[in-house]
mmCIF file of C-alpha atoms in Angstrom:
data_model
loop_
_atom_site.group_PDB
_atom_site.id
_atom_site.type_symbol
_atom_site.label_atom_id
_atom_site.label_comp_id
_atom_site.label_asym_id
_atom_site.label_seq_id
_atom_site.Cartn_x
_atom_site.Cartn_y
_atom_site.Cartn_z
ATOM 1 C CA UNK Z 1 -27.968 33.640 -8.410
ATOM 2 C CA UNK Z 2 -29.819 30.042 -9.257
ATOM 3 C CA UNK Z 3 -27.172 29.403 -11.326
ATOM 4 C CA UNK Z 4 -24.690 29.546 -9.337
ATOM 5 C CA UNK Z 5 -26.501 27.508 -6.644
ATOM 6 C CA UNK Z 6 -27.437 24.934 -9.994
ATOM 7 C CA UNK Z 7 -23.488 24.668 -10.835
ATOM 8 C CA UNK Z 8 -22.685 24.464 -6.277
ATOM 9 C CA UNK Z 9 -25.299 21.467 -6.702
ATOM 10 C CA UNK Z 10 -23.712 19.783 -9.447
ATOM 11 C CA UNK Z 11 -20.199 20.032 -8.248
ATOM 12 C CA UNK Z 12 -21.255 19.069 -4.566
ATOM 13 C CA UNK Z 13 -22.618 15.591 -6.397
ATOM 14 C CA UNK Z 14 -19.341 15.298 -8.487
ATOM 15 C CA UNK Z 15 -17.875 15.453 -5.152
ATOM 16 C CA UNK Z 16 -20.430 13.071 -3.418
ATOM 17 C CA UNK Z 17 -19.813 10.335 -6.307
ATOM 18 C CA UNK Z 18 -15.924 10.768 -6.326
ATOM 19 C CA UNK Z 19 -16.437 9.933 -2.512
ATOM 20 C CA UNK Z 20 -18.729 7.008 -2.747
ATOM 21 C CA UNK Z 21 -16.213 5.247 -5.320
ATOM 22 C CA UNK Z 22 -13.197 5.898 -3.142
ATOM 23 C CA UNK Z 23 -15.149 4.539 -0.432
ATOM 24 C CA UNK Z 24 -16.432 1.642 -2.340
ATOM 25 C CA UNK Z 25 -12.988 0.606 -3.656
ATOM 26 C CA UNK Z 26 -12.044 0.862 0.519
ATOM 27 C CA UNK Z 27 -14.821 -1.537 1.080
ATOM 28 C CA UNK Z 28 -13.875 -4.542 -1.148
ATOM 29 C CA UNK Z 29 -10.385 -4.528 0.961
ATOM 30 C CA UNK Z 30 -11.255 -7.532 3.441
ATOM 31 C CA UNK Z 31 -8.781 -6.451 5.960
ATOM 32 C CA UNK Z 32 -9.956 -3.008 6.154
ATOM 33 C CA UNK Z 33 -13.414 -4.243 6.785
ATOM 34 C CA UNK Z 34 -12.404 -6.535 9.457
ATOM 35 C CA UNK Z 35 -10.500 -3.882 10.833
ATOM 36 C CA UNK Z 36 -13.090 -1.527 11.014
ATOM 37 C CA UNK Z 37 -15.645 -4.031 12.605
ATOM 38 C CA UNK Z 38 -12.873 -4.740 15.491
ATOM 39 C CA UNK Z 39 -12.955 -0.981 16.259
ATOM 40 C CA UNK Z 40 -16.681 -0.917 16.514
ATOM 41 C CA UNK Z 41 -16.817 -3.467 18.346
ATOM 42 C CA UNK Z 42 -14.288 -1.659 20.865
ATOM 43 C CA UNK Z 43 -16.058 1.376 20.207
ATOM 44 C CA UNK Z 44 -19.365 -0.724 21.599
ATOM 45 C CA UNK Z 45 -17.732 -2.034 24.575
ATOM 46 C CA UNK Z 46 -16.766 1.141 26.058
ATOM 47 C CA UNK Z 47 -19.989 2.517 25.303
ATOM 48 C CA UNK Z 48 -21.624 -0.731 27.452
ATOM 49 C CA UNK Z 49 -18.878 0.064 30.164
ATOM 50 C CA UNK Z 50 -19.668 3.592 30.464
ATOM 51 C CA UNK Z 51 -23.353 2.779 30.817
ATOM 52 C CA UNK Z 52 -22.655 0.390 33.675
ATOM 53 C CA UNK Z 53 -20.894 3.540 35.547
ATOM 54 C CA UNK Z 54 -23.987 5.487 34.728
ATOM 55 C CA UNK Z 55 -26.839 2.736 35.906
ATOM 56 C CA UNK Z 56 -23.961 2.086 39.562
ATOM 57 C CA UNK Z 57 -23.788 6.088 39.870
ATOM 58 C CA UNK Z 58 -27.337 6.008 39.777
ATOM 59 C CA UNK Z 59 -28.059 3.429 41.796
ATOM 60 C CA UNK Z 60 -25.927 4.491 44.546
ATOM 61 C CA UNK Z 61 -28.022 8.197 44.307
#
């Protein structure tokens, strides 16, 4: 049974490093980066909005 978790470990890195290059090669695409940082940053403004409605809901309790 150890080997077969030995051989599950050394695929599941395979897997990990196949993942990181892909993601890597992604990375050095300056228009997907700039992409993803506009999304985040929408992604962070709801986040602020919905914690206003939080901090007014509970200031009106």
């Amino acid at each position: 049974m150890d080997q077969f978790y030995e051989d599950l470990k050394k695929i599941g890195m395979s897997v990990e490093y196949e993942l990181n290059q892909a993601i890597k090669e992604k990375l050095d695409d300056p228009e997907l980066v700039e992409s993803v940082k506009l999304w985040l940053e929408l992604l962070q403004a709801v986040m602020c909005f919905i914690q206003l409605l939080s901090l007014a809901q509970a200031l009106k309790e």
